[in-house]
CSV table of C-alpha atoms (C1' of nucleotides) in Angstrom, one decimal:
chain,number,residue,atom,x,y,z
A,20,MET,CA,7.7,34.3,-9.8
A,21,LYS,CA,10.5,33.7,-12.1
A,22,GLN,CA,9.5,31.9,-15.3
A,23,LYS,CA,10.0,28.2,-15.7
A,24,THR,CA,12.8,27.1,-17.9
A,25,ARG,CA,12.8,23.9,-19.9
A,26,LYS,CA,15.3,22.6,-17.4
A,27,ASP,CA,12.8,23.3,-14.6
A,28,GLU,CA,10.1,21.4,-16.4
A,29,ILE,CA,12.4,18.4,-16.7
A,30,ILE,CA,13.2,18.5,-13.0
A,31,THR,CA,9.5,18.9,-12.1
A,32,THR,CA,8.6,15.9,-14.3
A,33,ALA,CA,11.4,13.9,-13.0
A,34,ALA,CA,10.3,14.5,-9.4
A,35,GLU,CA,6.9,13.1,-10.3
A,36,LEU,CA,8.4,9.9,-11.7
A,37,PHE,CA,10.9,9.6,-8.9
A,38,LYS,CA,8.1,9.7,-6.4
A,39,GLU,CA,6.4,6.7,-8.0
A,40,LYS,CA,9.4,4.4,-8.5
A,41,GLY,CA,12.4,6.0,-7.0
A,42,TYR,CA,15.5,7.5,-8.7
A,43,SER,CA,17.2,4.3,-9.7
A,44,ALA,CA,14.1,2.7,-11.3
A,45,VAL,CA,13.4,5.7,-13.5
A,46,THR,CA,15.3,5.7,-16.7
A,47,MET,CA,16.2,8.7,-18.9
A,48,ARG,CA,13.9,7.2,-21.5
A,49,ASP,CA,11.1,7.1,-19.0
A,50,LEU,CA,11.6,10.7,-18.3
A,51,ALA,CA,11.9,11.6,-21.9
A,52,THR,CA,8.6,9.8,-22.7
A,53,ALA,CA,6.9,11.7,-19.9
A,54,MET,CA,8.2,14.9,-21.5
A,55,GLY,CA,7.1,13.8,-25.0
A,56,ILE,CA,10.6,13.9,-26.4
A,57,LYS,CA,13.5,11.5,-26.9
A,58,ALA,CA,16.1,10.7,-24.2
A,59,ALA,CA,19.0,12.3,-26.0
A,60,SER,CA,17.0,15.6,-26.2
A,61,LEU,CA,17.1,15.9,-22.4
A,62,TYR,CA,20.8,16.6,-22.6
A,63,ASN,CA,20.2,19.9,-24.4
A,64,HIS,CA,19.0,21.1,-21.0
A,65,ILE,CA,20.7,19.0,-18.3
A,66,ASN,CA,24.1,17.5,-17.9
A,67,SER,CA,23.3,14.3,-16.2
A,68,LYS,CA,20.6,12.3,-14.4
A,69,GLN,CA,22.5,13.0,-11.2
A,70,GLU,CA,22.2,16.8,-11.8
A,71,ILE,CA,18.4,16.3,-11.8
A,72,LEU,CA,18.4,14.6,-8.5
A,73,LYS,CA,20.6,17.3,-7.1
A,74,GLY,CA,18.2,20.0,-8.5
A,75,ILE,CA,15.3,18.4,-6.7
A,76,ILE,CA,16.9,17.7,-3.3
A,77,ILE,CA,19.3,20.4,-2.5
A,78,SER,CA,17.0,23.4,-2.9
A,79,ILE,CA,14.5,21.8,-0.6
A,80,ALA,CA,17.1,20.9,2.0
A,81,GLU,CA,18.3,24.5,2.0
A,82,ALA,CA,14.7,25.7,2.4
A,83,PHE,CA,14.5,23.6,5.6
A,84,THR,CA,17.8,25.0,6.8
A,85,ASN,CA,16.7,28.6,6.2
A,86,GLY,CA,13.4,28.0,7.9
A,87,MET,CA,15.0,26.4,10.9
A,88,GLU,CA,17.4,29.3,11.1
A,89,GLY,CA,14.5,31.7,11.5
A,90,ILE,CA,12.8,29.6,14.1
A,91,ILE,CA,15.9,29.1,16.2
A,92,ASN,CA,16.6,32.8,16.3
A,93,SER,CA,13.0,33.8,17.2
A,94,GLU,CA,11.8,34.7,20.6
A,95,ALA,CA,9.0,32.1,20.7
A,96,THR,CA,8.6,29.6,23.5
A,97,SER,CA,9.8,26.1,22.8
A,98,ILE,CA,6.3,24.8,22.2
A,99,ASN,CA,5.7,27.6,19.7
A,100,LYS,CA,8.9,26.9,18.0
A,101,LEU,CA,7.8,23.3,17.5
A,102,LYS,CA,4.5,24.6,16.1
A,103,HIS,CA,6.5,26.7,13.7
A,104,ILE,CA,8.5,23.7,12.7
A,105,VAL,CA,5.3,21.9,11.9
A,106,GLU,CA,4.2,24.8,9.7
A,107,LEU,CA,7.6,24.8,8.0
A,108,HIS,CA,7.2,21.2,7.0
A,109,VAL,CA,3.6,21.5,5.9
A,110,ASN,CA,4.3,24.6,3.8
A,111,ILE,CA,7.4,23.2,2.1
A,112,THR,CA,5.7,19.8,1.5
A,113,ALA,CA,2.6,21.4,0.1
A,114,ASN,CA,4.6,23.4,-2.4
A,115,ASN,CA,6.7,20.4,-3.5
A,116,THR,CA,5.2,17.1,-2.7
A,117,ASN,CA,7.0,15.2,-5.3
A,118,GLY,CA,10.4,16.7,-4.4
A,119,MET,CA,9.9,15.7,-0.8
A,120,ALA,CA,9.6,12.1,-1.9
A,121,SER,CA,13.0,12.2,-3.5
A,122,LEU,CA,14.5,14.0,-0.5
A,123,ASN,CA,13.2,11.3,1.8
A,124,ASN,CA,13.9,8.3,-0.3
A,125,ASP,CA,16.6,9.0,-2.8
A,126,TRP,CA,19.1,11.2,-0.9
A,127,MET,CA,21.5,8.3,-0.7
A,128,HIS,CA,21.9,8.4,-4.5
A,129,LEU,CA,23.4,11.9,-4.4
A,130,GLU,CA,27.0,11.7,-5.4
A,131,ASP,CA,29.0,15.0,-5.2
A,132,GLN,CA,26.3,16.6,-2.9
A,133,LEU,CA,25.9,13.7,-0.5
A,134,ASP,CA,28.2,15.1,2.2
A,135,TYR,CA,26.6,18.6,1.9
A,136,TYR,CA,23.1,17.1,2.2
A,137,LEU,CA,24.1,15.1,5.3
A,138,LYS,CA,25.6,18.1,6.9
A,139,LEU,CA,22.4,20.1,6.4
A,140,ARG,CA,20.3,17.2,7.7
A,141,ASN,CA,22.5,16.7,10.8
A,142,GLU,CA,22.4,20.3,11.7
A,143,TYR,CA,18.7,20.4,11.2
A,144,GLU,CA,18.1,17.5,13.6
A,145,ALA,CA,20.6,19.0,16.1
A,146,ASN,CA,18.6,22.2,16.1
A,147,PHE,CA,15.3,20.4,16.4
A,148,LEU,CA,16.6,18.4,19.4
A,149,ALA,CA,18.0,21.5,21.1
A,150,ILE,CA,14.6,23.1,21.0
A,151,ILE,CA,13.0,20.1,22.7
A,152,GLU,CA,15.7,20.0,25.3
A,153,GLN,CA,15.3,23.6,26.1
A,154,GLY,CA,11.6,23.0,26.4
A,155,VAL,CA,12.2,20.3,29.0
A,156,LEU,CA,14.5,22.6,30.9
A,157,ASP,CA,11.8,25.3,30.9
A,158,SER,CA,9.2,22.7,32.0
A,159,GLU,CA,7.2,23.4,28.9
A,160,ILE,CA,7.8,19.8,27.7
A,161,LYS,CA,7.5,16.6,29.6
A,162,ASN,CA,10.7,15.2,30.9
A,163,SER,CA,10.5,12.1,28.8
A,164,ASN,CA,13.1,11.1,26.2
A,165,PRO,CA,13.7,14.1,24.0
A,166,GLU,CA,15.0,11.9,21.2
A,167,VAL,CA,11.8,9.9,21.2
A,168,ILE,CA,9.9,13.1,20.9
A,169,MET,CA,12.0,14.3,18.0
A,170,PHE,CA,11.9,11.0,16.3
A,171,SER,CA,8.1,10.9,16.6
A,172,MET,CA,7.5,14.4,15.3
A,173,LEU,CA,10.0,14.2,12.5
A,174,SER,CA,8.7,10.9,11.3
A,175,THR,CA,5.3,12.3,11.0
A,176,LEU,CA,6.5,15.5,9.3
A,177,ARG,CA,8.7,13.6,6.9
A,178,SER,CA,5.8,11.5,5.8
A,179,LEU,CA,3.6,14.4,4.9
A,180,TYR,CA,4.4,14.0,1.3
A,181,LEU,CA,2.4,10.8,1.2
A,182,TRP,CA,-0.6,12.3,2.8
A,183,ILE,CA,-1.0,15.8,1.6
A,184,PRO,CA,-1.9,14.8,-2.0
A,185,LYS,CA,-4.8,12.7,-0.7
A,186,LYS,CA,-6.3,15.6,1.2
A,187,GLU,CA,-6.4,18.4,-1.2
A,188,ASP,CA,-9.5,19.8,0.4
A,189,LEU,CA,-7.7,20.5,3.7
A,190,ASN,CA,-5.7,23.8,3.5
A,191,ALA,CA,-2.2,24.1,4.8
A,192,ASN,CA,-3.1,26.2,7.9
A,193,ASP,CA,-5.8,23.8,9.0
A,194,LEU,CA,-3.5,20.8,8.5
A,195,ALA,CA,-0.7,22.4,10.4
A,196,ASN,CA,-3.0,23.2,13.3
A,197,SER,CA,-4.5,19.7,13.5
A,198,LEU,CA,-1.0,18.2,13.4
A,199,SER,CA,0.4,20.4,16.1
A,200,GLU,CA,-2.6,19.6,18.2
A,201,VAL,CA,-2.1,15.9,17.9
A,202,LEU,CA,1.7,15.9,18.1
A,203,ILE,CA,1.9,18.2,21.1
A,204,TYR,CA,-1.2,17.7,23.1
A,205,GLY,CA,-1.8,14.0,22.3
A,206,ILE,CA,-5.0,12.2,21.5
A,207,ASN,CA,-6.6,11.1,24.7
A,208,ASP,CA,-9.7,12.7,25.8
B,9,MET,CA,13.6,-22.1,15.4
B,10,LYS,CA,13.8,-23.8,12.1
B,11,GLN,CA,17.3,-23.7,10.6
B,12,LYS,CA,18.3,-21.2,8.0
B,13,THR,CA,18.5,-22.4,4.5
B,14,ARG,CA,20.9,-20.9,2.0
B,15,LYS,CA,18.0,-19.2,0.4
B,16,ASP,CA,17.1,-17.6,3.8
B,17,GLU,CA,20.7,-16.3,4.0
B,18,ILE,CA,20.4,-14.8,0.6
B,19,ILE,CA,17.1,-13.1,1.5
B,20,THR,CA,18.6,-11.7,4.7
B,21,THR,CA,21.7,-10.4,3.0
B,22,ALA,CA,19.5,-8.9,0.2
B,23,ALA,CA,17.4,-7.1,2.8
B,24,GLU,CA,20.6,-5.5,4.2
B,25,LEU,CA,21.6,-4.2,0.8
B,26,PHE,CA,18.1,-3.1,-0.1
B,27,LYS,CA,17.9,-1.1,3.0
B,28,GLU,CA,21.0,0.9,2.0
B,29,LYS,CA,20.2,1.6,-1.6
B,30,GLY,CA,16.8,0.3,-2.5
B,31,TYR,CA,15.8,-2.7,-4.5
B,32,SER,CA,16.4,-1.2,-7.9
B,33,ALA,CA,19.9,0.0,-7.2
B,34,VAL,CA,21.1,-3.3,-5.8
B,35,THR,CA,22.3,-5.7,-8.6
B,36,MET,CA,22.5,-9.4,-8.4
B,37,ARG,CA,26.3,-9.0,-8.6
B,38,ASP,CA,26.2,-6.7,-5.6
B,39,LEU,CA,24.3,-9.4,-3.7
B,40,ALA,CA,26.6,-12.2,-4.8
B,41,THR,CA,29.6,-10.2,-3.7
B,42,ALA,CA,28.1,-9.6,-0.3
B,43,MET,CA,27.5,-13.4,-0.1
B,44,GLY,CA,31.1,-14.2,-1.3
B,45,ILE,CA,29.9,-16.0,-4.4
B,46,LYS,CA,29.3,-15.3,-8.1
B,47,ALA,CA,26.0,-13.9,-9.3
B,48,ALA,CA,25.1,-17.0,-11.3
B,49,SER,CA,25.4,-19.1,-8.2
B,50,LEU,CA,22.5,-17.3,-6.6
B,51,TYR,CA,20.2,-19.0,-9.0
B,52,ASN,CA,20.9,-22.4,-7.5
B,53,HIS,CA,18.8,-21.1,-4.6
B,54,ILE,CA,16.4,-18.5,-5.9
B,55,ASN,CA,14.4,-18.2,-9.1
B,56,SER,CA,14.6,-14.4,-9.6
B,57,LYS,CA,15.5,-11.1,-8.0
B,58,GLN,CA,11.8,-10.5,-7.7
B,59,GLU,CA,11.3,-13.6,-5.6
B,60,ILE,CA,13.8,-12.2,-3.1
B,61,LEU,CA,11.7,-9.0,-2.7
B,62,LYS,CA,8.6,-11.0,-2.3
B,63,GLY,CA,10.4,-13.2,0.3
B,64,ILE,CA,11.3,-10.1,2.3
B,65,ILE,CA,8.0,-8.2,2.1
B,66,ILE,CA,5.1,-10.6,2.1
B,67,SER,CA,6.0,-12.5,5.3
B,68,ILE,CA,6.3,-9.2,7.2
B,69,ALA,CA,3.0,-7.9,5.8
B,70,GLU,CA,1.3,-11.0,6.9
B,71,ALA,CA,2.7,-10.7,10.3
B,72,PHE,CA,1.1,-7.3,10.6
B,73,THR,CA,-2.2,-8.6,9.4
B,74,ASN,CA,-2.1,-11.4,11.9
B,75,GLY,CA,-1.1,-9.1,14.7
B,76,MET,CA,-3.9,-6.7,13.9
B,77,GLU,CA,-6.4,-9.5,13.8
B,78,GLY,CA,-5.6,-10.4,17.3
B,79,ILE,CA,-5.9,-6.8,18.5
B,80,ILE,CA,-9.2,-6.2,16.7
B,81,ASN,CA,-10.7,-9.3,18.3
B,82,SER,CA,-9.5,-8.5,21.8
B,83,GLU,CA,-11.6,-7.0,24.6
B,84,ALA,CA,-9.2,-4.1,25.3
B,85,THR,CA,-10.3,-0.4,25.3
B,86,SER,CA,-9.5,1.6,22.2
B,87,ILE,CA,-6.5,3.3,23.9
B,88,ASN,CA,-5.1,-0.1,24.9
B,89,LYS,CA,-5.6,-1.4,21.4
B,90,LEU,CA,-3.5,1.4,20.1
B,91,LYS,CA,-0.9,0.6,22.6
B,92,HIS,CA,-0.9,-3.0,21.4
B,93,ILE,CA,-0.5,-1.7,17.8
B,94,VAL,CA,2.6,0.2,19.0
B,95,GLU,CA,4.0,-3.0,20.5
B,96,LEU,CA,3.2,-4.9,17.3
B,97,HIS,CA,5.2,-2.4,15.3
B,98,VAL,CA,8.1,-2.3,17.7
B,99,ASN,CA,8.4,-6.1,17.9
B,100,ILE,CA,8.2,-6.8,14.2
B,101,THR,CA,10.6,-4.0,13.4
B,102,ALA,CA,13.1,-5.0,16.1
B,103,ASN,CA,13.1,-8.5,14.6
B,104,ASN,CA,13.5,-7.5,11.0
B,105,THR,CA,14.8,-4.0,10.7
B,106,ASN,CA,16.2,-4.4,7.2
B,107,GLY,CA,13.1,-6.1,5.9
B,108,MET,CA,11.0,-3.2,7.2
B,109,ALA,CA,13.0,-0.9,5.0
B,110,SER,CA,12.0,-2.9,1.9
B,111,LEU,CA,8.4,-3.1,3.0
B,112,ASN,CA,8.3,0.7,3.4
B,113,ASN,CA,10.3,1.7,0.4
B,114,ASP,CA,10.2,-1.0,-2.2
B,115,TRP,CA,6.7,-2.4,-2.1
B,116,MET,CA,5.9,-0.7,-5.4
B,117,HIS,CA,8.5,-3.0,-7.1
B,118,LEU,CA,6.5,-6.1,-6.3
B,119,GLU,CA,5.1,-7.6,-9.5
B,120,ASP,CA,2.8,-10.6,-9.0
B,121,GLN,CA,2.3,-9.9,-5.3
B,122,LEU,CA,1.6,-6.2,-5.6
B,123,ASP,CA,-2.2,-6.4,-5.5
B,124,TYR,CA,-2.0,-8.8,-2.6
B,125,TYR,CA,0.3,-6.5,-0.7
B,126,LEU,CA,-1.9,-3.5,-1.3
B,127,LYS,CA,-5.0,-5.5,-0.1
B,128,LEU,CA,-3.2,-6.3,3.2
B,129,ARG,CA,-2.1,-2.8,3.6
B,130,ASN,CA,-5.5,-1.3,3.0
B,131,GLU,CA,-7.2,-3.7,5.3
B,132,TYR,CA,-4.6,-2.9,8.0
B,133,GLU,CA,-5.2,0.8,7.7
B,134,ALA,CA,-9.0,0.4,7.7
B,135,ASN,CA,-8.8,-1.6,10.9
B,136,PHE,CA,-6.4,1.0,12.5
B,137,LEU,CA,-8.8,3.8,11.6
B,138,ALA,CA,-11.8,1.8,12.9
B,139,ILE,CA,-10.2,1.5,16.3
B,140,ILE,CA,-9.6,5.2,16.5
B,141,GLU,CA,-13.1,6.0,15.4
B,142,GLN,CA,-14.5,3.7,18.1
B,143,GLY,CA,-12.3,5.4,20.6
B,144,VAL,CA,-13.8,8.8,19.6
B,145,LEU,CA,-17.4,7.3,20.0
B,146,ASP,CA,-16.5,6.1,23.4
B,147,SER,CA,-15.0,9.4,24.4
B,148,GLU,CA,-11.6,7.8,25.0
B,149,ILE,CA,-10.0,9.7,22.2
B,150,LYS,CA,-10.3,13.4,21.4
B,151,ASN,CA,-12.9,14.3,18.8
B,152,SER,CA,-10.3,15.7,16.3
B,153,ASN,CA,-9.7,14.3,12.9
B,154,PRO,CA,-9.2,10.5,13.2
B,155,GLU,CA,-7.3,10.3,9.9
B,156,VAL,CA,-4.8,12.8,11.2
B,157,ILE,CA,-4.3,10.7,14.3
B,158,MET,CA,-3.8,7.6,12.3
B,159,PHE,CA,-1.5,9.3,9.9
B,160,SER,CA,0.6,10.6,12.7
B,161,MET,CA,0.8,7.3,14.5
B,162,LEU,CA,1.4,5.2,11.5
B,163,SER,CA,4.1,7.6,10.1
B,164,THR,CA,6.0,7.2,13.3
B,165,LEU,CA,5.6,3.5,13.5
B,166,ARG,CA,6.6,3.0,9.9
B,167,SER,CA,9.8,5.0,10.5
B,168,LEU,CA,10.9,2.8,13.4
B,169,TYR,CA,13.2,0.8,11.1
B,170,LEU,CA,15.4,3.9,10.8
B,171,TRP,CA,15.6,4.5,14.5
B,172,ILE,CA,15.8,1.2,16.3
B,173,PRO,CA,19.2,0.2,14.9
B,174,LYS,CA,20.7,3.4,16.4
B,175,LYS,CA,19.3,2.7,19.8
B,176,GLU,CA,20.4,-0.9,20.5
B,177,ASP,CA,20.6,-0.2,24.3
B,178,LEU,CA,16.9,0.6,24.5
B,179,ASN,CA,14.9,-2.7,24.9
B,180,ALA,CA,11.7,-3.2,22.9
B,181,ASN,CA,9.4,-2.9,25.9
B,182,ASP,CA,10.8,0.4,27.0
B,183,LEU,CA,10.7,1.8,23.5
B,184,ALA,CA,7.1,0.7,23.1
B,185,ASN,CA,6.1,2.4,26.4
B,186,SER,CA,7.9,5.6,25.6
B,187,LEU,CA,6.4,5.8,22.2
B,188,SER,CA,2.9,5.1,23.4
B,189,GLU,CA,3.3,7.8,26.0
B,190,VAL,CA,4.4,10.4,23.4
B,191,LEU,CA,1.9,9.3,20.8
B,192,ILE,CA,-1.1,9.1,23.0
B,193,TYR,CA,-0.6,11.6,25.8
B,194,GLY,CA,1.4,14.2,23.9
B,195,ILE,CA,4.5,16.0,25.0
B,196,ASN,CA,3.4,19.2,26.8
B,197,ASP,CA,4.0,19.4,30.5
C,6,DT,C1',15.6,37.5,-46.4
C,7,DC,C1',19.0,35.7,-43.7
C,8,DA,C1',21.4,34.5,-39.6
C,9,DT,C1',20.6,32.9,-35.1
C,10,DT,C1',19.2,29.9,-31.7
C,11,DA,C1',16.5,26.9,-28.7
C,12,DA,C1',15.1,22.4,-28.9
C,13,DA,C1',14.1,18.6,-31.1
C,14,DC,C1',16.0,14.6,-33.8
C,15,DT,C1',18.7,9.9,-35.5
C,16,DA,C1',22.2,6.8,-34.6
C,17,DA,C1',25.3,4.8,-32.0
C,18,DC,C1',28.6,3.6,-27.9
C,19,DA,C1',30.4,1.0,-23.9
C,20,DA,C1',28.9,-0.6,-19.7
C,21,DT,C1',25.8,-2.9,-16.9
C,22,DT,C1',21.6,-5.6,-16.2
C,23,DG,C1',19.1,-10.2,-14.9
C,24,DT,C1',19.4,-14.6,-16.3
C,25,DT,C1',20.6,-19.3,-18.5
C,26,DA,C1',23.4,-23.4,-19.7
C,27,DG,C1',26.6,-26.4,-18.7
C,28,DT,C1',30.5,-27.8,-15.7
C,29,DT,C1',33.4,-28.5,-11.6
C,30,DT,C1',34.1,-29.0,-6.6
C,31,DG,C1',34.0,-31.1,-2.2
C,32,DG,C1',31.8,-33.3,1.4
C,33,DT,C1',28.3,-37.3,3.0
C,34,DA,C1',26.3,-41.7,3.1
C,35,DT,C1',26.3,-46.3,1.1
D,28,DA,C1',35.8,-46.7,-3.3
D,29,DT,C1',31.6,-45.0,-5.3
D,30,DA,C1',27.6,-42.6,-6.1
D,31,DC,C1',25.3,-38.6,-4.8
D,32,DC,C1',24.2,-33.9,-4.2
D,33,DA,C1',24.3,-29.2,-2.7
D,34,DA,C1',26.6,-25.4,-4.1
D,35,DA,C1',29.9,-23.3,-6.3
D,36,DC,C1',32.0,-22.1,-10.9
D,37,DT,C1',32.9,-20.1,-16.1
D,38,DA,C1',31.0,-18.3,-20.1
D,39,DA,C1',27.8,-16.2,-22.4
D,40,DC,C1',23.1,-14.0,-23.9
D,41,DA,C1',19.9,-10.3,-25.1
D,42,DA,C1',18.1,-6.2,-23.2
D,43,DT,C1',18.6,-2.0,-21.1
D,44,DT,C1',21.4,1.7,-19.2
D,45,DG,C1',23.3,6.8,-19.3
D,46,DT,C1',25.4,9.4,-22.5
D,47,DT,C1',27.7,11.5,-26.8
D,48,DA,C1',28.1,13.3,-31.6
D,49,DG,C1',26.3,15.3,-35.2
D,50,DT,C1',22.0,16.8,-37.7
D,51,DT,C1',17.4,18.8,-38.6
D,52,DT,C1',13.5,21.8,-37.4
D,53,DA,C1',11.0,25.9,-36.6
D,54,DA,C1',10.5,30.2,-34.7
D,55,DT,C1',12.6,35.0,-33.8
D,56,DG,C1',14.9,39.3,-34.7
D,57,DA,C1',17.9,42.1,-37.6
DNA sequence: TCATTAAACTAACAATTGTTAGTTTGGTAT
DNA sequence: ATACCAAACTAACAATTGTTAGTTTAATGA
């Protein structure tokens, strides 16, 4: 647990605001007011608004990349790899709900880091799809459209940031299990 | 097929731009440039930027409300009602992909119409949940968490706007069927 | 006690924002 | 030809934007 710097506090507060209205609609004065200081004072700690966005998004994107790396290189079955992906999303989202909102909704406002972000995202999706396709080959997964399966799972997982805050009672493990159940085994009785 | 007015063209073009960068990041000058005219000229046709957003979002929200009304009042089984919901989302999204992006991402920038929008959305979700709960009572749907089921389905359906444009070859019926299959019957072989 | 330093402040800037007012253009119907 | 009208234009506005420069404050350690 490294201690939080003032810069970290700014980034955390910014993520809260960005979640509510999006990056573009939040002004540096909004952020300063939320911090209880004046806008100019923010610049003692950060270099630009853009740097805040980068600080929110890139670290999360890299956490997903690292998590996926571990899953890809594991010995698990394809179905179990998918369950680990569900856990990965639940855990990252539970630890940074507000940041996930920016990652989902404001990535296109990245400037210098946009290409890097897109590279990470494309690789992530390619790995995700490869797991599903291997599962089909091994007859673990139905031979329907693998892209539809990935799209469906990923849509749900990417929306977790909207839902986790409303269900604080539910712990991360229970949620991951319920989700895996629904996503993998369906809902019909 | 009523003919498109100039105002309709502005709204359509705005929806394209809003999809890419969000409502707040698109300026009236951006919109005017995309239309091949000057910003001030837009005001011969619309009263405000806000009116454009309302023009995009509210009509779609009402289409969902009307569609849900028909499903709720039908005689179908719960599972079949869910399939009709999938069709509803696929059809509306296929007909207005760009508008769906605004509905999903920019609804919080509605001003006068915000309360009305939220009312429609809350009612829609309540109806959706009621269908699932009835399905559980009738043993059509697994007795797992109905909210997790709704969240999972709705997340996928709300993300369709991101995915449909990439899959122009797939027709709406095929997509709806594939999605229903995955969402309802799961993916394991 | 004094120097240092993190972190706040005031004041201002150039650019961009949504919008208004008044004017010009070019085609259509009388 | 003339009147009309939708739809464009130029010019400007007041407010807000991200950001910079230089200054003050208050706590810490020597």
